[in-house]
PDB file of C-alpha atoms in Angstrom:
ATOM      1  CA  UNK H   1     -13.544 -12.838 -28.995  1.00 53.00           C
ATOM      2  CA  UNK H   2     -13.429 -10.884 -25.812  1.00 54.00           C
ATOM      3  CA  UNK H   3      -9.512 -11.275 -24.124  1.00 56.00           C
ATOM      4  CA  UNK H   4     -10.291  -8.671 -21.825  1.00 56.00           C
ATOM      5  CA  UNK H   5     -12.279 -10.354 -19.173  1.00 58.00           C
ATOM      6  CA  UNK H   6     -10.326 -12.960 -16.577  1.00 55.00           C
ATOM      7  CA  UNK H   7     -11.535 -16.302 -16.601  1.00 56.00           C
ATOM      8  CA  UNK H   8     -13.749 -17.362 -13.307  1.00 57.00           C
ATOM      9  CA  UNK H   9     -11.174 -19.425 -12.287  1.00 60.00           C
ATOM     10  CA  UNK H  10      -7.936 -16.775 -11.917  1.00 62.00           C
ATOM     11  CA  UNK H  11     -11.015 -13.769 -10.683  1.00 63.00           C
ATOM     12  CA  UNK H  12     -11.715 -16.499  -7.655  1.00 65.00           C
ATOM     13  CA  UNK H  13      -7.529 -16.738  -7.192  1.00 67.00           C
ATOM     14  CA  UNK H  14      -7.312 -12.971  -6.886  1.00 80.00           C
ATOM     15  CA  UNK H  15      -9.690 -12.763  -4.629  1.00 85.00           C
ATOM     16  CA  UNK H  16      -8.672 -15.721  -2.464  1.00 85.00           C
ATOM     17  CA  UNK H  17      -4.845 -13.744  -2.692  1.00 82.00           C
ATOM     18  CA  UNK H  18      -6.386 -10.343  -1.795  1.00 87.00           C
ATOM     19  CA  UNK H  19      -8.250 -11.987   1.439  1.00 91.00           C
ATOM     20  CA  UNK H  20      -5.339 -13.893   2.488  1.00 91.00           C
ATOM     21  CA  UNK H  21      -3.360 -10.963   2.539  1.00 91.00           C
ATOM     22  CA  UNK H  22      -5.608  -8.749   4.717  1.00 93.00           C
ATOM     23  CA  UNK H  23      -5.956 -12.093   6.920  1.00 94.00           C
ATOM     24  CA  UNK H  24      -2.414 -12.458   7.618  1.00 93.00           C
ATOM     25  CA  UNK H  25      -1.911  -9.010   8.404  1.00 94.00           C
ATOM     26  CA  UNK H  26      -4.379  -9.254  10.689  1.00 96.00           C
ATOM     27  CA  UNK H  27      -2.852 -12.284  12.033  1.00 96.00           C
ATOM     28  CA  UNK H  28       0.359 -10.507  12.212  1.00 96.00           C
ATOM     29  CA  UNK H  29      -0.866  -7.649  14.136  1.00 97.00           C
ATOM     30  CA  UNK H  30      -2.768 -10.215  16.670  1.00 97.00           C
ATOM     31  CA  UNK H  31       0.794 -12.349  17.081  1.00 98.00           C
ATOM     32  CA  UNK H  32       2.300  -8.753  18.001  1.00 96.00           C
ATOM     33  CA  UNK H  33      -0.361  -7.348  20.102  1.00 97.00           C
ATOM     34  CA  UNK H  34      -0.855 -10.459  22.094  1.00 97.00           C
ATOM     35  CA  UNK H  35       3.544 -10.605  22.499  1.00 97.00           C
ATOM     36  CA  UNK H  36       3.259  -6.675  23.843  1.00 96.00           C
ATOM     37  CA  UNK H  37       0.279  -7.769  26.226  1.00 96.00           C
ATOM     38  CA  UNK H  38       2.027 -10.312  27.631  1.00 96.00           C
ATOM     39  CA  UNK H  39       5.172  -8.565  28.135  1.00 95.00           C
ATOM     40  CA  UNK H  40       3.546  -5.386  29.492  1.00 95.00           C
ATOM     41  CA  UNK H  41       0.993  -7.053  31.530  1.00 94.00           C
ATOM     42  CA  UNK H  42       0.657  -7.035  35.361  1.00 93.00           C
ATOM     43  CA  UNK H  43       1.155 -10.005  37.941  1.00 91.00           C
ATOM     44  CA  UNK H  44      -2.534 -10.230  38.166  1.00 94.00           C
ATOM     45  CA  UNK H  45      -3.532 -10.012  34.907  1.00 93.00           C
ATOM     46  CA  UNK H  46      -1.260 -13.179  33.561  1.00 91.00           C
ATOM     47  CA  UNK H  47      -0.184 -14.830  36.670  1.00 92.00           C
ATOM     48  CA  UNK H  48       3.448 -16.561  35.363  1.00 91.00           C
ATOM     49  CA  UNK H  49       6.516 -16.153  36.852  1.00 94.00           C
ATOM     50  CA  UNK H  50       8.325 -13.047  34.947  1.00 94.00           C
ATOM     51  CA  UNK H  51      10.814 -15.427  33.078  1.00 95.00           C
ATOM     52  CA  UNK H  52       8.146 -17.337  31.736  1.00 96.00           C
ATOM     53  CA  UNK H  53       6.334 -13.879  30.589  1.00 96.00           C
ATOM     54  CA  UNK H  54       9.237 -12.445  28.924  1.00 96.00           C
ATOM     55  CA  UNK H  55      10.319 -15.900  26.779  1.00 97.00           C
ATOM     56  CA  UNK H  56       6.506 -16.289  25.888  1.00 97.00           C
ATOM     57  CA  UNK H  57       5.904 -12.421  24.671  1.00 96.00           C
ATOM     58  CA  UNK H  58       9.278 -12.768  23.011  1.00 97.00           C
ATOM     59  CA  UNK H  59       8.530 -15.524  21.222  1.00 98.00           C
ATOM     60  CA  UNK H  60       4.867 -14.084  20.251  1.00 97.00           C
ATOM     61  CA  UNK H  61       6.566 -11.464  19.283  1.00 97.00           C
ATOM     62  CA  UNK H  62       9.473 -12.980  17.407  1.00 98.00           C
ATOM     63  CA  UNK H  63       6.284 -14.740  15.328  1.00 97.00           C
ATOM     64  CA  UNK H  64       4.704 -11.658  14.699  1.00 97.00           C
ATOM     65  CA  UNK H  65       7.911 -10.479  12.965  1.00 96.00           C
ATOM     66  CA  UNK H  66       8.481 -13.574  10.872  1.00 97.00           C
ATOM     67  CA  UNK H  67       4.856 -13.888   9.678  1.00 95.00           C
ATOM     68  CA  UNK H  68       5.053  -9.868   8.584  1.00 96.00           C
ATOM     69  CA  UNK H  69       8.319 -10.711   6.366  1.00 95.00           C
ATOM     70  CA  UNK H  70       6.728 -14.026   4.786  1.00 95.00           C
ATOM     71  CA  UNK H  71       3.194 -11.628   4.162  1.00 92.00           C
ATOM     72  CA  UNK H  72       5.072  -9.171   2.895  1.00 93.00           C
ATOM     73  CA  UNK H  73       7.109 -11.390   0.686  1.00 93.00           C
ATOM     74  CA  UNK H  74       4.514 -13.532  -0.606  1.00 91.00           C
ATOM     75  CA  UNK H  75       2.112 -10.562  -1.123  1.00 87.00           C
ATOM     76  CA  UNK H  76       4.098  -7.003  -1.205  1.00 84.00           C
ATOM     77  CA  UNK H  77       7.123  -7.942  -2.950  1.00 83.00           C
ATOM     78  CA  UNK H  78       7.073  -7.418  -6.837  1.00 75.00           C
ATOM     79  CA  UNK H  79       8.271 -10.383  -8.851  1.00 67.00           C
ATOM     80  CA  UNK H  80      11.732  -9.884  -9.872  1.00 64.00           C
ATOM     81  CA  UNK H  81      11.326 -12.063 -13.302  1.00 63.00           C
ATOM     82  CA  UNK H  82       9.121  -9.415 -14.919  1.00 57.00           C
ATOM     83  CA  UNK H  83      11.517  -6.408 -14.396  1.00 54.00           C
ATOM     84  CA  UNK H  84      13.699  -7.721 -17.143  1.00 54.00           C
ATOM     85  CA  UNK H  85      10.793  -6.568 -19.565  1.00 48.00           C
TER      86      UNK H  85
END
């Protein structure tokens, strides 16, 4: 019998985990770009009153930084429960 190959089943997982990953980057770096635009942007370009610029941008922003340290958790992070090995 041949152990070395994955079953379908985990090789579609891994690849599922690998896109997700690059997708919520991506989604990270979106949440943060879109937080700086707002924040840095001129009367004309976004038309709100400044108050309402900086709580939006800061909260884009604030959202960018949360979804990084759950993508980097869920997908960076080595498990701890096979270091005892």
């Amino acid at each position: 019998m041949n152990y070395s190959r994955r079953p379908t089943r985990d090789r579609q997982q891994s690849t599922y985990g690998s896109i997700m990953k690059y997708v919520s980057l991506l989604m990270v770096l979106l949440y943060f770009g879109f937080g700086l635009y707002v924040l840095l942007s001129n009367p004309q370009q976004i038309p709100f009153p400044k108050e309402y610029k900086y709580i939006l941008g800061g909260l884009l922003l604030f959202y960018g930084i949360i979804r990084f340290v759950r993508a980097y958790q869920q997908y960076f992070k080595k498990s701890r429960r096979y270091d005892e090995d």
